[in-house]
Coordinates of C-alpha atoms and ligand atoms in Angstrom, one line a residue:
M1 CA 3.7 -27.4 8.4
S2 CA 0.8 -25.3 7.0
E3 CA -0.8 -26.2 3.7
L4 CA 0.6 -23.0 2.3
L5 CA 4.1 -24.0 3.0
A6 CA 3.7 -27.6 1.9
N7 CA 4.9 -26.4 -1.6
T8 CA 3.7 -29.6 -3.1
G9 CA 1.4 -30.5 -5.9
T10 CA 0.5 -28.6 -9.1
I11 CA -1.4 -25.5 -8.4
A12 CA -3.8 -23.6 -10.7
A13 CA -5.6 -20.3 -10.6
I14 CA -7.2 -17.5 -12.6
A15 CA -4.4 -15.0 -12.8
T16 CA -6.3 -12.1 -14.2
A17 CA -9.1 -10.0 -12.7
V18 CA -12.4 -11.9 -12.9
V19 CA -15.1 -9.3 -14.0
P20 CA -18.3 -10.5 -15.7
Q21 CA -18.5 -9.4 -19.3
Q22 CA -15.2 -7.6 -19.2
G23 CA -11.6 -8.0 -20.2
S24 CA -10.8 -9.3 -23.6
V25 CA -8.3 -11.8 -22.2
G26 CA -8.3 -14.0 -19.1
I27 CA -5.4 -16.1 -18.0
V28 CA -5.4 -19.4 -16.2
R29 CA -1.9 -20.2 -14.7
V30 CA -0.8 -23.6 -13.7
S31 CA 2.6 -24.4 -11.9
G32 CA 4.1 -27.6 -10.8
D33 CA 5.3 -31.1 -12.1
H34 CA 2.0 -31.9 -13.8
A35 CA 1.6 -28.5 -15.6
I36 CA 2.7 -29.6 -18.9
A37 CA 0.8 -32.9 -18.8
I38 CA -2.3 -31.0 -17.9
A39 CA -1.8 -28.7 -20.9
Q40 CA -1.3 -31.7 -23.2
T41 CA -4.5 -33.3 -21.9
L42 CA -6.6 -30.1 -22.4
F43 CA -5.0 -28.2 -25.3
S44 CA -4.9 -29.2 -28.9
A45 CA -2.7 -27.2 -31.3
P46 CA -3.5 -27.7 -34.9
G47 CA -0.9 -27.9 -37.6
K48 CA 2.9 -28.3 -37.1
Q49 CA 3.2 -26.2 -33.9
V50 CA 6.1 -27.2 -31.7
W51 CA 5.5 -27.8 -28.0
S52 CA 8.7 -26.2 -26.8
S53 CA 9.4 -23.9 -23.8
H54 CA 8.8 -20.1 -24.1
R55 CA 6.6 -20.4 -27.2
I56 CA 3.0 -19.5 -27.7
L57 CA 0.8 -22.2 -29.2
Y58 CA -2.6 -21.4 -30.8
G59 CA -5.4 -23.9 -30.5
Y60 CA -8.4 -25.2 -28.6
I61 CA -9.1 -26.1 -25.0
R62 CA -11.3 -29.3 -24.8
Q63 CA -13.1 -31.3 -22.4
P64 CA -10.9 -34.4 -22.5
Q65 CA -13.6 -37.0 -22.4
T66 CA -16.3 -35.4 -24.6
K67 CA -13.8 -33.5 -26.8
Q68 CA -16.2 -30.5 -26.6
V69 CA -14.4 -27.2 -27.2
V70 CA -14.4 -25.0 -24.2
D71 CA -12.5 -22.1 -25.6
E72 CA -10.3 -21.0 -28.5
A73 CA -7.1 -19.9 -26.8
L74 CA -3.3 -19.4 -26.7
L75 CA -1.0 -21.6 -24.6
L76 CA 2.3 -20.3 -23.2
I77 CA 4.7 -23.0 -21.9
M78 CA 7.6 -22.1 -19.5
K79 CA 9.7 -25.0 -18.5
A80 CA 11.5 -25.0 -15.1
P81 CA 13.6 -23.2 -14.1
R82 CA 12.9 -20.4 -16.5
S83 CA 9.6 -19.4 -15.0
F84 CA 8.2 -17.2 -12.3
T85 CA 8.0 -20.1 -9.8
R86 CA 11.0 -21.9 -11.2
E87 CA 8.7 -24.8 -11.8
D88 CA 7.1 -25.9 -15.0
V89 CA 4.4 -23.3 -15.8
V90 CA 1.7 -23.2 -18.4
E91 CA -0.7 -20.3 -19.0
F92 CA -3.9 -20.6 -20.9
H93 CA -4.8 -17.2 -22.4
C94 CA -8.5 -17.5 -22.8
H95 CA -11.3 -15.2 -23.6
G96 CA -12.1 -12.6 -20.9
G97 CA -15.2 -12.4 -18.7
I98 CA -15.8 -15.2 -16.3
M99 CA -17.2 -18.2 -18.1
A100 CA -14.1 -19.2 -20.2
V101 CA -11.5 -18.8 -17.5
Q102 CA -13.7 -20.6 -14.9
Q103 CA -14.4 -23.6 -17.1
V104 CA -10.7 -23.8 -18.0
L105 CA -9.7 -23.6 -14.3
Q106 CA -12.2 -26.3 -13.6
L107 CA -10.8 -28.6 -16.2
C108 CA -7.3 -28.0 -14.8
L109 CA -8.6 -29.0 -11.3
E110 CA -10.2 -32.1 -12.7
N111 CA -7.0 -33.2 -14.4
G112 CA -4.3 -33.1 -11.8
A113 CA -4.1 -29.5 -10.3
R114 CA -5.4 -28.1 -7.1
L115 CA -6.6 -24.6 -6.5
A116 CA -3.7 -22.3 -5.5
Q117 CA -3.9 -20.5 -2.2
P118 CA -3.6 -16.7 -2.2
G119 CA 0.0 -15.7 -3.0
E120 CA 1.1 -19.3 -3.5
F121 CA 2.7 -18.7 -7.0
T122 CA 4.8 -15.9 -5.4
L123 CA 5.5 -18.0 -2.4
R124 CA 6.9 -20.8 -4.6
A125 CA 9.0 -18.2 -6.4
F126 CA 10.4 -17.1 -3.0
L127 CA 10.9 -20.8 -1.7
N128 CA 12.7 -21.6 -5.0
G129 CA 15.0 -18.7 -4.7
R130 CA 13.6 -16.7 -7.5
L131 CA 12.8 -13.7 -5.3
D132 CA 13.5 -12.5 -1.8
L133 CA 10.8 -11.4 0.6
T134 CA 11.1 -7.7 -0.1
Q135 CA 10.5 -8.4 -3.8
A136 CA 7.6 -10.7 -3.1
E137 CA 6.1 -7.9 -1.0
S138 CA 6.8 -5.4 -3.8
I139 CA 4.7 -7.6 -6.2
A140 CA 1.7 -7.1 -3.9
D141 CA 2.4 -3.4 -3.7
L142 CA 2.7 -3.0 -7.5
V143 CA -0.6 -4.8 -8.0
G144 CA -2.2 -2.7 -5.4
A145 CA -0.6 0.6 -6.5
K146 CA -3.0 3.5 -6.7
S147 CA -0.6 6.1 -8.2
P148 CA 2.3 6.1 -10.6
Q149 CA 4.7 7.0 -7.8
A150 CA 3.4 4.1 -5.7
A151 CA 4.0 1.8 -8.6
Q152 CA 7.5 3.2 -9.2
T153 CA 8.4 2.6 -5.5
A154 CA 7.1 -0.9 -5.8
L155 CA 9.0 -1.6 -8.9
A156 CA 12.2 -0.4 -7.3
G157 CA 11.5 -2.9 -4.5
L158 CA 10.9 -5.6 -7.1
Q159 CA 14.2 -4.8 -8.7
G160 CA 15.9 -5.4 -5.3
K161 CA 16.7 -1.8 -4.4
L162 CA 15.5 -2.5 -0.8
A163 CA 17.0 -5.9 -0.5
H164 CA 20.4 -4.7 -1.5
P165 CA 21.1 -2.3 1.3
I166 CA 19.7 -4.7 3.8
R167 CA 21.9 -7.5 2.7
Q168 CA 24.9 -5.2 2.9
L169 CA 24.1 -4.2 6.4
R170 CA 23.6 -7.9 7.4
A171 CA 27.0 -8.8 5.8
Q172 CA 28.7 -6.0 7.8
C173 CA 27.2 -7.4 11.0
L174 CA 28.3 -10.9 10.0
D175 CA 31.8 -9.7 9.5
I176 CA 31.8 -8.1 13.0
L177 CA 30.5 -11.3 14.5
A178 CA 33.1 -13.4 12.8
E179 CA 35.8 -11.2 14.2
I180 CA 34.4 -11.5 17.8
E181 CA 33.9 -15.2 17.5
A182 CA 37.5 -15.7 16.3
R183 CA 38.6 -14.0 19.5
I184 CA 36.4 -16.3 21.6
D185 CA 37.9 -19.4 19.9
F186 CA 41.5 -18.4 19.5
E187 CA 42.0 -15.7 22.0
E188 CA 45.7 -16.3 22.6
D189 CA 46.7 -16.4 18.9
L190 CA 45.1 -13.0 17.8
P191 CA 45.8 -9.4 18.6
P192 CA 43.2 -7.8 20.9
L193 CA 39.9 -6.5 19.5
D194 CA 39.8 -2.8 18.5
E195 CA 36.7 -2.0 20.5
Q196 CA 36.5 1.6 19.4
R197 CA 36.5 0.5 15.7
I198 CA 33.8 -2.0 16.3
I199 CA 31.7 0.6 18.0
S200 CA 32.0 2.9 15.1
E201 CA 31.3 0.2 12.5
I202 CA 28.1 -0.5 14.4
D203 CA 27.5 3.3 14.4
Q204 CA 27.6 3.2 10.6
V205 CA 25.1 0.3 10.4
T206 CA 22.6 1.9 12.7
A207 CA 22.9 5.3 10.8
E208 CA 21.9 3.3 7.6
I209 CA 19.1 1.7 9.4
T210 CA 17.8 5.1 10.6
K211 CA 17.8 6.3 7.0
L212 CA 15.8 3.4 5.9
L213 CA 13.4 3.8 8.8
A214 CA 12.7 7.4 7.7
T215 CA 11.0 6.1 4.5
K216 CA 8.3 4.3 6.3
D217 CA 5.7 6.9 6.7
Q218 CA 5.9 8.0 3.2
G219 CA 5.9 4.4 2.1
E220 CA 2.7 3.8 4.0
L221 CA 1.2 6.9 2.4
L222 CA 2.0 5.7 -1.1
R223 CA 0.7 2.2 -0.3
T224 CA -2.5 3.0 1.4
G225 CA -3.1 6.6 0.3
L226 CA -4.9 9.3 2.2
K227 CA -8.5 9.3 3.2
V228 CA -10.0 12.8 3.1
A229 CA -13.5 13.6 4.3
I230 CA -15.4 16.7 3.2
V231 CA -17.5 17.6 6.2
G232 CA -19.9 20.5 7.0
R233 CA -23.4 21.7 7.4
P234 CA -25.9 21.2 4.6
N235 CA -25.7 23.3 1.4
V236 CA -22.3 24.7 1.9
G237 CA -21.1 23.1 -1.4
K238 CA -19.4 19.8 -0.2
S239 CA -20.7 17.8 -3.2
S240 CA -19.8 20.7 -5.5
L241 CA -16.3 20.5 -4.1
L242 CA -16.0 16.8 -4.7
N243 CA -17.2 17.3 -8.3
A244 CA -14.9 20.2 -9.0
W245 CA -12.0 18.3 -7.5
S246 CA -12.6 15.0 -9.3
Q247 CA -13.7 16.8 -12.5
S248 CA -16.9 14.8 -12.6
D249 CA -20.5 14.9 -11.6
R250 CA -20.1 12.1 -9.2
A251 CA -22.2 13.6 -6.4
I252 CA -25.7 15.1 -6.8
V253 CA -25.8 18.9 -6.3
T254 CA -28.9 20.9 -5.7
D255 CA -29.8 24.0 -3.8
L256 CA -31.8 22.0 -1.4
P257 CA -30.1 21.5 2.0
G258 CA -29.9 17.7 2.8
T259 CA -29.2 16.6 -0.8
T260 CA -26.4 14.1 0.0
R261 CA -27.7 11.2 2.1
D262 CA -24.9 8.7 1.7
V263 CA -21.1 8.9 1.6
V264 CA -19.9 9.4 -2.0
E265 CA -16.4 8.4 -2.7
S266 CA -13.9 9.5 -5.5
Q267 CA -10.3 8.5 -6.0
L268 CA -7.7 11.1 -6.9
V269 CA -4.0 11.5 -7.1
V270 CA -2.4 14.6 -5.6
G271 CA 1.4 15.0 -5.8
G272 CA 1.8 11.3 -6.4
I273 CA -0.2 10.4 -3.3
P274 CA -3.4 8.4 -3.8
I275 CA -6.3 10.1 -2.2
Q276 CA -9.7 8.8 -1.4
V277 CA -12.1 11.7 -1.1
L278 CA -15.4 11.3 0.7
D279 CA -18.3 13.6 0.3
T280 CA -20.7 13.3 3.2
A281 CA -24.2 14.3 4.1
G282 CA -24.4 17.8 5.7
I283 CA -24.5 17.5 9.4
R284 CA -27.6 18.8 11.2
E285 CA -30.3 17.8 13.5
T286 CA -33.0 16.2 11.4
A287 CA -36.3 14.2 11.9
D288 CA -35.9 12.6 8.5
Q289 CA -34.9 9.0 9.1
V290 CA -32.9 8.6 6.0
E291 CA -31.0 11.8 6.5
K292 CA -30.3 10.9 10.1
I293 CA -28.5 7.8 9.1
G294 CA -26.6 9.9 6.5
V295 CA -25.5 12.3 9.2
E296 CA -24.4 9.4 11.3
R297 CA -22.3 8.1 8.4
S298 CA -20.8 11.6 8.0
R299 CA -19.6 11.5 11.6
R300 CA -18.1 8.0 11.1
A301 CA -16.4 9.1 7.9
A302 CA -14.9 12.2 9.6
S303 CA -13.5 10.1 12.5
A304 CA -12.1 7.5 10.1
A305 CA -10.5 10.0 7.8
D306 CA -6.8 11.0 7.9
L307 CA -7.7 14.5 7.0
V308 CA -11.0 16.5 7.4
L309 CA -12.0 19.3 5.1
L310 CA -14.3 21.4 7.2
T311 CA -16.3 23.3 4.6
I312 CA -18.2 26.5 5.3
D313 CA -20.3 28.9 3.2
A314 CA -18.4 32.3 2.7
S315 CA -21.6 34.2 2.3
A316 CA -22.9 33.0 5.6
G317 CA -19.7 33.3 7.5
W318 CA -18.9 31.2 10.6
T319 CA -22.2 30.1 12.0
E320 CA -23.2 28.4 15.2
A321 CA -23.8 25.2 13.3
D322 CA -20.2 25.4 11.9
Q323 CA -18.9 25.9 15.4
E324 CA -20.8 22.8 16.5
I325 CA -19.4 20.6 13.7
Y326 CA -16.0 22.1 14.4
E327 CA -16.2 20.9 18.0
Q328 CA -16.7 17.3 16.8
V329 CA -13.7 17.3 14.4
K330 CA -11.2 19.7 16.0
H331 CA -8.9 16.9 17.2
R332 CA -8.4 15.7 13.6
S333 CA -6.0 17.0 10.9
L334 CA -8.1 19.8 9.6
I335 CA -8.3 22.2 6.7
L336 CA -10.9 24.9 6.8
V337 CA -12.5 25.3 3.3
I338 CA -14.4 28.6 2.9
N339 CA -16.5 27.9 -0.1
K340 CA -18.7 30.2 -2.3
V341 CA -16.2 33.0 -2.1
D342 CA -17.6 34.1 -5.5
L343 CA -20.7 35.3 -3.7
L344 CA -18.6 38.0 -1.9
E345 CA -16.9 39.2 -5.0
N346 CA -19.3 42.1 -5.9
N347 CA -20.3 43.0 -2.4
Q348 CA -17.6 44.9 -0.7
E349 CA -19.4 45.4 2.6
L350 CA -20.1 41.7 3.0
W351 CA -16.6 40.9 1.8
N352 CA -15.1 43.0 4.6
K353 CA -17.4 41.6 7.2
R354 CA -16.7 38.0 6.3
T355 CA -13.0 38.5 5.9
A356 CA -12.9 39.8 9.5
E357 CA -15.0 36.8 10.5
T358 CA -12.6 34.4 8.7
Q359 CA -9.8 35.8 10.6
R360 CA -11.6 35.1 13.8
T361 CA -12.6 31.7 12.4
Q362 CA -9.0 30.8 12.2
R363 CA -8.7 31.4 15.8
I364 CA -11.6 29.4 17.1
G365 CA -11.9 28.8 20.7
D366 CA -9.0 30.0 22.9
D367 CA -6.0 28.0 21.7
Q368 CA -7.2 26.1 18.6
I369 CA -6.0 27.6 15.4
I370 CA -6.9 26.1 12.1
K371 CA -3.5 26.6 10.4
Q372 CA -4.7 25.7 6.9
V373 CA -7.5 27.9 5.4
V374 CA -8.4 27.5 1.7
K375 CA -10.9 29.7 -0.2
T376 CA -12.8 28.0 -3.0
A377 CA -15.7 28.6 -5.4
A378 CA -16.5 25.0 -6.1
A379 CA -19.4 25.7 -8.4
K380 CA -16.9 27.7 -10.6
N381 CA -14.1 25.2 -10.3
Q382 CA -11.9 27.7 -8.5
G383 CA -9.6 27.2 -5.6
I384 CA -8.8 23.5 -6.2
D385 CA -5.0 24.1 -6.7
G386 CA -4.8 25.9 -3.4
L387 CA -6.6 23.0 -1.7
E388 CA -4.1 20.5 -3.1
T389 CA -1.3 22.7 -2.0
A390 CA -2.6 22.8 1.5
I391 CA -3.1 19.0 1.7
L392 CA 0.5 18.4 0.4
E393 CA 1.8 20.9 3.0
I394 CA 0.1 18.9 5.7
V395 CA 1.2 15.5 4.3
Q396 CA 4.8 16.4 3.6
A397 CA 5.5 18.7 6.6
G398 CA 9.1 17.8 7.3
K399 CA 9.0 14.7 5.1
V400 CA 10.5 13.8 1.7
Q401 CA 8.3 14.2 -1.3
A402 CA 6.6 11.3 -2.7
A403 CA 8.0 11.9 -6.1
D404 CA 11.6 11.7 -4.8
M405 CA 11.2 8.3 -3.2
D406 CA 12.9 5.4 -4.8
L407 CA 12.4 3.0 -2.0
A408 CA 10.1 2.8 1.0
I409 CA 9.8 0.2 3.7
N410 CA 6.6 -1.2 4.9
Q411 CA 5.5 -1.9 8.5
R412 CA 6.9 -5.4 8.7
Q413 CA 10.3 -4.2 7.5
A414 CA 10.3 -1.2 9.8
A415 CA 9.6 -3.5 12.8
A416 CA 12.5 -5.7 11.9
L417 CA 14.8 -2.7 11.3
T418 CA 13.8 -1.2 14.7
K419 CA 14.6 -4.5 16.3
A420 CA 18.0 -4.7 14.6
K421 CA 18.8 -1.1 15.7
I422 CA 17.9 -1.8 19.3
D423 CA 20.0 -5.0 19.3
L424 CA 23.0 -3.0 17.8
E425 CA 22.7 -0.4 20.4
Q426 CA 22.8 -3.0 23.1
V427 CA 25.9 -4.5 21.5
Q428 CA 27.6 -1.1 21.9
K429 CA 26.5 -0.9 25.5
T430 CA 27.8 -4.3 26.2
I431 CA 31.2 -3.4 24.8
I432 CA 31.4 -0.1 26.7
E433 CA 30.5 -2.0 30.0
Q434 CA 33.4 -4.5 29.2
L435 CA 31.2 -7.5 29.5
P436 CA 32.6 -10.8 28.2
L437 CA 32.8 -11.4 24.5
D438 CA 30.0 -14.0 24.5
F439 CA 27.5 -11.3 25.6
W440 CA 28.5 -9.1 22.5
T441 CA 27.5 -11.9 20.2
I442 CA 24.1 -12.5 21.6
D443 CA 22.6 -9.1 20.6
L444 CA 24.6 -9.0 17.5
R445 CA 23.1 -12.3 16.4
G446 CA 19.6 -10.8 17.2
A447 CA 20.3 -7.9 14.8
I448 CA 21.6 -10.3 12.1
Y449 CA 18.5 -12.4 12.5
A450 CA 16.1 -9.3 12.3
L451 CA 17.9 -8.1 9.1
G452 CA 17.7 -11.6 7.7
E453 CA 13.9 -11.6 8.3
I454 CA 13.4 -8.7 6.1
T455 CA 14.8 -10.4 3.0
G456 CA 13.8 -13.9 4.1
E457 CA 17.3 -15.4 4.8
E458 CA 15.8 -16.1 8.2
V459 CA 12.2 -16.5 8.4
T460 CA 9.5 -18.3 10.3
E461 CA 6.4 -19.9 8.9
S462 CA 4.1 -17.5 10.6
V463 CA 5.9 -14.5 9.0
L464 CA 5.4 -16.2 5.5
D465 CA 1.8 -16.9 6.3
R466 CA 1.2 -13.3 7.2
I467 CA 3.0 -11.9 4.1
F468 CA 1.5 -14.2 1.5
S469 CA -2.1 -14.4 2.8
R470 CA -2.3 -10.7 1.8
F471 CA -2.0 -11.6 -1.9
C472 CA -4.9 -12.3 -4.1
I473 CA -5.4 -15.8 -5.5
G474 CA -3.5 -16.3 -8.8
K475 CA -0.5 -14.2 -7.7
Ligands
GTP1 N1 -22.2 30.6 -5.8 C1 -21.8 29.4 -5.5 N2 -22.6 28.4 -5.2 C2 -22.2 27.2 -4.9 C3 -20.8 26.9 -4.8 N3 -20.6 25.7 -4.4 C4 -21.9 25.2 -4.3 N4 -22.8 26.1 -4.7 C5 -24.2 25.8 -4.7 O1 -24.7 25.6 -3.4 C6 -25.8 24.6 -3.4 C7 -25.4 23.4 -2.6 O2 -24.3 22.7 -3.2 P1 -24.0 21.2 -2.8 O3 -22.7 21.0 -3.4 O4 -25.2 20.3 -3.1 O5 -23.9 21.4 -1.2 P2 -23.6 20.2 -0.1 O6 -22.8 20.9 1.0 O7 -23.2 19.0 -0.8 O8 -25.2 20.0 0.5 P3 -25.8 18.8 1.2 O9 -25.4 17.5 0.4 O10 -27.2 19.1 1.3 O11 -25.2 18.7 2.5 C8 -25.9 24.3 -4.9 O12 -27.0 25.1 -5.4 C9 -24.7 24.7 -5.6 O13 -24.7 25.1 -6.9 C10 -19.9 28.1 -5.0 O14 -18.6 28.0 -4.9 N5 -20.4 29.3 -5.4
MG2 MG1 -24.0 17.1 -0.9

């Protein structure tokens, strides 16, 4: 058994983010049989404070030998089973930053605790029946949520909204299995099986599974967000676009081509979807060593992005350099951003010429069409709404809206659901082919196992290792 699953000993970790000189409070969490003894060794509560469960004590954390005060703190005691792990848990609420929490953690480790593995508190909560696996995964999602919608979906999972339908589907399969097995054991005493009814019951289960599977893509989008790269030749206004969009002056803007040398990043939320926007160096041939590296990074950013905003300068129209960059990114999801449209406003002749060009631009090459074209004047903060609408149209083409999601499965859950669906379809085939009853149960059991894996009723050590190693230490 791996160390993670040993589930023994008293564990301790810093439960809050560890950032030097920041955070007014930092929490050291201890769970296990020795938690309360450790608290009694390290913590002194002056006056007549009572050491009872679910109370906060005020006092001092001291080095037990020298009695030197390490921090002035609060102590929260939660006796088993009324705690997150269902074990005895104590939390030292220390001063923030890093020194206090690290020293208090060190004292816990010297006095009977060992350092917790990533996710070990949550693993104990799972092993002790406090949470199922979907809830445990939702905790990691909630901590990692990058938008309010992502947090909402994670919270729904934490409240069991995902586990509930899965359990029901599994119970339905178990009922069917019991019915078949009864026929295997007592064939003579029971009326024959209504095969048609069983097939239609399985149809119901697979229809529900299909519905759940449909939430996967959006779920992934909410969890990981969308990576959007602004790409184009120098000086078209890429950095200005990032700044206008993020309402900041994150990126340096000058009228000199070749200003941006490195990838500049900004986090945004559009329609509930977390978006990481990357401003990149203008792509061109250059002898400048630094710029060359920047251009290489732009290309890499473009190929790693989910969506590329190919940006051009409206006053210059579609140039050969734009065409070259387009050739490099045309296989990606693409929006053409025509920036600096304000420069055309007072020049009707140029406007007509560029509009004609734009129309051609949308039909670049023979068969390639850039479906999404957006006009902006980044320097004047214009056109950002249109850009966001275009992004959402691409993202949500044919899919539910992020804001409407109340649950979303992850990849692991999707894989198990897919396995269950295939097994169930196999059961139906077996019935139609009139194979012996024993055969029906094999695939049905496979489906039941797969559904049980999602919530953790059936689970292997390697699955647990994979899930909980994603967590941070202290969770
Ligand atoms: N008139 C007008 N000027 C703009 C607009 N957007 C950007 N500019 C100007 O164009 C110049 C270049 O802008 P940047 O945002 O630095 O362009 P860039 O594409 O990031 O350039 P590099 O980093 O060199 O690749 C600056 O002088 C901006 O003020 C716009 O919408 N209208
Ligand atoms: Mg720039």
